[in-house]
Short mmCIF file of N, CA and C in Angstrom, two decimals:
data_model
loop_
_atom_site.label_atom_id
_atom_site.label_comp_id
_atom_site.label_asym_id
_atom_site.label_seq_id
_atom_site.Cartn_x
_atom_site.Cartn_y
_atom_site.Cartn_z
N UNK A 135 -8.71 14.29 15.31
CA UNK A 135 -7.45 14.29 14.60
C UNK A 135 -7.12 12.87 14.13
N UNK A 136 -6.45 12.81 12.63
CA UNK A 136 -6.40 11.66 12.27
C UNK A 136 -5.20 11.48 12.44
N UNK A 137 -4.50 9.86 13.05
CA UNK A 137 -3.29 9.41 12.71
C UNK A 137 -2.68 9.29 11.64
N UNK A 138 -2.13 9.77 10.58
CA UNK A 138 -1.43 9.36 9.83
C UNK A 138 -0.80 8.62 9.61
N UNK A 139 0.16 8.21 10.64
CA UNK A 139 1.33 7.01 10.81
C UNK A 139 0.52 5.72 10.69
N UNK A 140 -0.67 5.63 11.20
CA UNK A 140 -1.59 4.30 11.45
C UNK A 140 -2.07 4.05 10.38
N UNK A 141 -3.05 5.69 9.38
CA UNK A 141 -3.76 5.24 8.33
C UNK A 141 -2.04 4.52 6.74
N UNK A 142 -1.02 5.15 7.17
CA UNK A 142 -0.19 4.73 6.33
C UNK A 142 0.35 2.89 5.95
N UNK A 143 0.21 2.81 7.64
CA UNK A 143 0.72 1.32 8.50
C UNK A 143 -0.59 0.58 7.47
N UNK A 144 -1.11 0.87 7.98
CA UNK A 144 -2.43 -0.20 6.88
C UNK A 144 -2.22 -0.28 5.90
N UNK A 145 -2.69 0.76 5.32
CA UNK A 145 -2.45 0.66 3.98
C UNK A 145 -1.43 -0.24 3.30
N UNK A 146 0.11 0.04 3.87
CA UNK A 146 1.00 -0.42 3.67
C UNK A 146 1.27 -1.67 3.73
N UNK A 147 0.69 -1.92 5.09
CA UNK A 147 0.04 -3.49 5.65
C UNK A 147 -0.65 -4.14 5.00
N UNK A 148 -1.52 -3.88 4.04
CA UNK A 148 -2.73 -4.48 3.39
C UNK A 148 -2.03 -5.07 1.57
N UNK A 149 -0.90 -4.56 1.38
CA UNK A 149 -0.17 -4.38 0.15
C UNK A 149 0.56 -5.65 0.48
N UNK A 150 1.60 -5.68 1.26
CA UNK A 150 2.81 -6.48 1.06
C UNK A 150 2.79 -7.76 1.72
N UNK A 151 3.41 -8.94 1.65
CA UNK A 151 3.91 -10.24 1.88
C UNK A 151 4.22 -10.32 3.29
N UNK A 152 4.97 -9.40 3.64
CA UNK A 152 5.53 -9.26 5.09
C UNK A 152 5.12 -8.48 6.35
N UNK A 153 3.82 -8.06 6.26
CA UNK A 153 2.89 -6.95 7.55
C UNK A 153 3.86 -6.62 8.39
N UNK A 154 4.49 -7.83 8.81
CA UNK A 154 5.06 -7.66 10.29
C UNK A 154 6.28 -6.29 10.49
N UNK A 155 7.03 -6.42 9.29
CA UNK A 155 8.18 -5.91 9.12
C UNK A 155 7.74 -4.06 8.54
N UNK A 156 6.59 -3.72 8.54
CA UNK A 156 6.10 -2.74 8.15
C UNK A 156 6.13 -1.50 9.25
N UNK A 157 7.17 -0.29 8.93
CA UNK A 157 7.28 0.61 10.13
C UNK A 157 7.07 2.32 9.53
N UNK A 158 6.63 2.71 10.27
CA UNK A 158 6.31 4.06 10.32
C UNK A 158 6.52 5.26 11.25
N UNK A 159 7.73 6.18 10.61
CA UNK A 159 8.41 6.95 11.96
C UNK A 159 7.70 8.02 11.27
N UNK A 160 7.16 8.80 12.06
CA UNK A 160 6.46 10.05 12.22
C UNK A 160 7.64 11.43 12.56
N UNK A 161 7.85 12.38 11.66
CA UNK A 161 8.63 13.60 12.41
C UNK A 161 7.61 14.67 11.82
N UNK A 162 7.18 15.60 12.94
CA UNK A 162 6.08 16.58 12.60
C UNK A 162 6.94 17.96 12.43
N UNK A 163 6.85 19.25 11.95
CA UNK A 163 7.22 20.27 12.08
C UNK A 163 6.14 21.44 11.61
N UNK A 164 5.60 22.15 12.65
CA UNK A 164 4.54 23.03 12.79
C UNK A 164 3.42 22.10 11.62
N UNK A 165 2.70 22.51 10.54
CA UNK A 165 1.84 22.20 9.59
C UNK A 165 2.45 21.09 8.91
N UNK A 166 3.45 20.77 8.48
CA UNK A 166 4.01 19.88 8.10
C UNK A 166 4.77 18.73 8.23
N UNK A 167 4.14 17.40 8.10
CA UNK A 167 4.66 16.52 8.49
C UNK A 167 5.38 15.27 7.63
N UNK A 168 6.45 14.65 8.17
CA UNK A 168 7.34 13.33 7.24
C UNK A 168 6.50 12.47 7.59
N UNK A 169 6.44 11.48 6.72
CA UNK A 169 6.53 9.85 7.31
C UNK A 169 7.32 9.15 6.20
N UNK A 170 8.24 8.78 6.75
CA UNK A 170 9.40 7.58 6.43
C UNK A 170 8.37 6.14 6.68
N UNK A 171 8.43 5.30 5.29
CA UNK A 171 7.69 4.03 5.94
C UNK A 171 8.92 3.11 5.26
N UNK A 172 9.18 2.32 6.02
CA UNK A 172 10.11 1.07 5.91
C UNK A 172 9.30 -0.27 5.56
N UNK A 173 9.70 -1.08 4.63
CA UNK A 173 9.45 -2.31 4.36
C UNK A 173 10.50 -3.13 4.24
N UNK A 174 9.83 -4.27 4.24
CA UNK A 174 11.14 -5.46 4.12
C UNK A 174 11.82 -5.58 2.42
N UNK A 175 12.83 -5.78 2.50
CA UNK A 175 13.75 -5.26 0.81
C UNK A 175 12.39 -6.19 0.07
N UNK A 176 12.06 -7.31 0.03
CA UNK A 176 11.96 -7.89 -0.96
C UNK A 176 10.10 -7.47 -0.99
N UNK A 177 9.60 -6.75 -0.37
CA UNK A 177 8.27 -5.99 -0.31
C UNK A 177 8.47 -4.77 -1.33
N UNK A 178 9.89 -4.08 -1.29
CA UNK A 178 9.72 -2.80 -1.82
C UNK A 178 9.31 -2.97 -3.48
N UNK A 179 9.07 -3.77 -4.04
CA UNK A 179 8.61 -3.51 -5.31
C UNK A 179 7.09 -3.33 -5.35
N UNK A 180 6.48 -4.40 -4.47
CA UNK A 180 4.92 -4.38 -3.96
C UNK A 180 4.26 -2.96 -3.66
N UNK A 181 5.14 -1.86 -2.83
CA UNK A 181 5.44 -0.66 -2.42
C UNK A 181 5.26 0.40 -3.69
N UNK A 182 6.39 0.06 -4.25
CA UNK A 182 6.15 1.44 -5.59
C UNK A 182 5.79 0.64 -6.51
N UNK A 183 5.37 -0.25 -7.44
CA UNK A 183 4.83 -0.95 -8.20
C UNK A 183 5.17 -0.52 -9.57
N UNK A 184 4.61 -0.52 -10.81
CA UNK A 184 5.20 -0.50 -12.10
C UNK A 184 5.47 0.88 -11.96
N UNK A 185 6.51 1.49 -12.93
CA UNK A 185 6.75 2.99 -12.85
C UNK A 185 5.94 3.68 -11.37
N UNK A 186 6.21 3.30 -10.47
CA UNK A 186 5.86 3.98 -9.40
C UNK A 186 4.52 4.15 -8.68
N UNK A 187 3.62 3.63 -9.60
CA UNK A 187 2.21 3.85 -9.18
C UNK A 187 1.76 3.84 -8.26
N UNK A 188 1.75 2.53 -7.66
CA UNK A 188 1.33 2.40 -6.09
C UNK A 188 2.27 3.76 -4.76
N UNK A 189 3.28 4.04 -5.24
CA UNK A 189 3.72 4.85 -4.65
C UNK A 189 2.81 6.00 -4.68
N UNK A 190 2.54 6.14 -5.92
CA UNK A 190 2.11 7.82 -6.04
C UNK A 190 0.48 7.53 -5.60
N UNK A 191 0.00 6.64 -5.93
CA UNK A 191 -1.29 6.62 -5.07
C UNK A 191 -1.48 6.58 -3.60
N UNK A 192 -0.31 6.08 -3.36
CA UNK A 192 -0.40 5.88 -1.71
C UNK A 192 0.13 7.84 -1.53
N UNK A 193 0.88 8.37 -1.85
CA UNK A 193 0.85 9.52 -1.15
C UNK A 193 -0.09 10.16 -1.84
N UNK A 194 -1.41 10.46 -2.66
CA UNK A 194 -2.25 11.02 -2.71
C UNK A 194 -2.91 10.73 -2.12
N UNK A 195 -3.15 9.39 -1.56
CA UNK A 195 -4.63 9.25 -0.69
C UNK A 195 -3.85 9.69 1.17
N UNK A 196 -2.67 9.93 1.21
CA UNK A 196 -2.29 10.20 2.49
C UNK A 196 -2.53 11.91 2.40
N UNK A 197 -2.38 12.70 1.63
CA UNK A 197 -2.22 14.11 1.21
C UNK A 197 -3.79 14.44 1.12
N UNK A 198 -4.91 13.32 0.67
CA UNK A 198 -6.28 13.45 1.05
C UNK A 198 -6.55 13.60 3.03
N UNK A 199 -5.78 12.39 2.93
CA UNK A 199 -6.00 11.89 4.00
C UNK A 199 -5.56 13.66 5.12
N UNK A 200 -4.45 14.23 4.84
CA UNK A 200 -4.14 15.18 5.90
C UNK A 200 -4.59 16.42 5.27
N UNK A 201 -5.53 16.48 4.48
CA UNK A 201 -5.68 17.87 4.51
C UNK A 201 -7.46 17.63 5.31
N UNK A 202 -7.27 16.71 5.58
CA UNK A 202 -8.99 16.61 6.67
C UNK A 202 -8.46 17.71 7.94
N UNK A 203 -7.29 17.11 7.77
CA UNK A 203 -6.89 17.86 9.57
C UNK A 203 -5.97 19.44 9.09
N UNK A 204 -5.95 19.98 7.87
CA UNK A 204 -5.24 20.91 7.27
C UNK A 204 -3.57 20.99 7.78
N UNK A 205 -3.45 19.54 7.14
CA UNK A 205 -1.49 19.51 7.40
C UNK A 205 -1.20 19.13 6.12
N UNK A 206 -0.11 18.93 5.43
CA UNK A 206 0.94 18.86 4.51
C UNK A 206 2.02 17.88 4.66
N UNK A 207 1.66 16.61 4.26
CA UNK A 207 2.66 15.26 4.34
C UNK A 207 3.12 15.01 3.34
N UNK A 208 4.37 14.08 3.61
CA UNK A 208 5.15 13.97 2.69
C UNK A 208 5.32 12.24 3.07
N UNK A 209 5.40 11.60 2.02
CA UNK A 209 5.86 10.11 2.43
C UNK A 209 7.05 9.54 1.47
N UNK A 210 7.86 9.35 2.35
CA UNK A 210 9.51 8.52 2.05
C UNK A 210 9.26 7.50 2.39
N UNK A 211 9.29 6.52 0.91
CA UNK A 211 9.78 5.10 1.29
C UNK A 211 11.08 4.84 1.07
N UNK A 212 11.79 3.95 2.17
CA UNK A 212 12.80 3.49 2.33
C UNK A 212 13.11 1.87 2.60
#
């Protein structure tokens, strides 16, 4: 079983100025799971990038990422 919260943390980690400040709350419900990832304010542009891109790539490769284990994620940045 893959972590999600961890493969997100990287990723996320590997993007922005501030690693440290990079958090990931996990809420599961049966097949389907949240992850809320938090960055530091002045990271969040690094985060969703021009019209959103980096956003939308980061939840396709997480939506790759969970259908290895056949779940259904969703990622909120905040």
């Amino acid at each position: 079983m893959i972590d999600l919260s961890t493969v997100l943390s990287n990723i996320a980690k590997s993007i922005v100025d501030h690693p440290e400040q990079v958090s990931v709350t996990e809420h599961e419900e049966g097949n389907e799971i949240l992850l809320t990832l938090s960055v530091a304010e002045e990271d969040m542009g690094m985060i969703i990038g021009k019209r959103g891109k980096i956003a939308k790539a980061i939840r396709t490769v997480m939506r790759s990422v969970a259908k290895i284990d056949d779940k259904k994620v969703t990622v909120e940045i905040k």
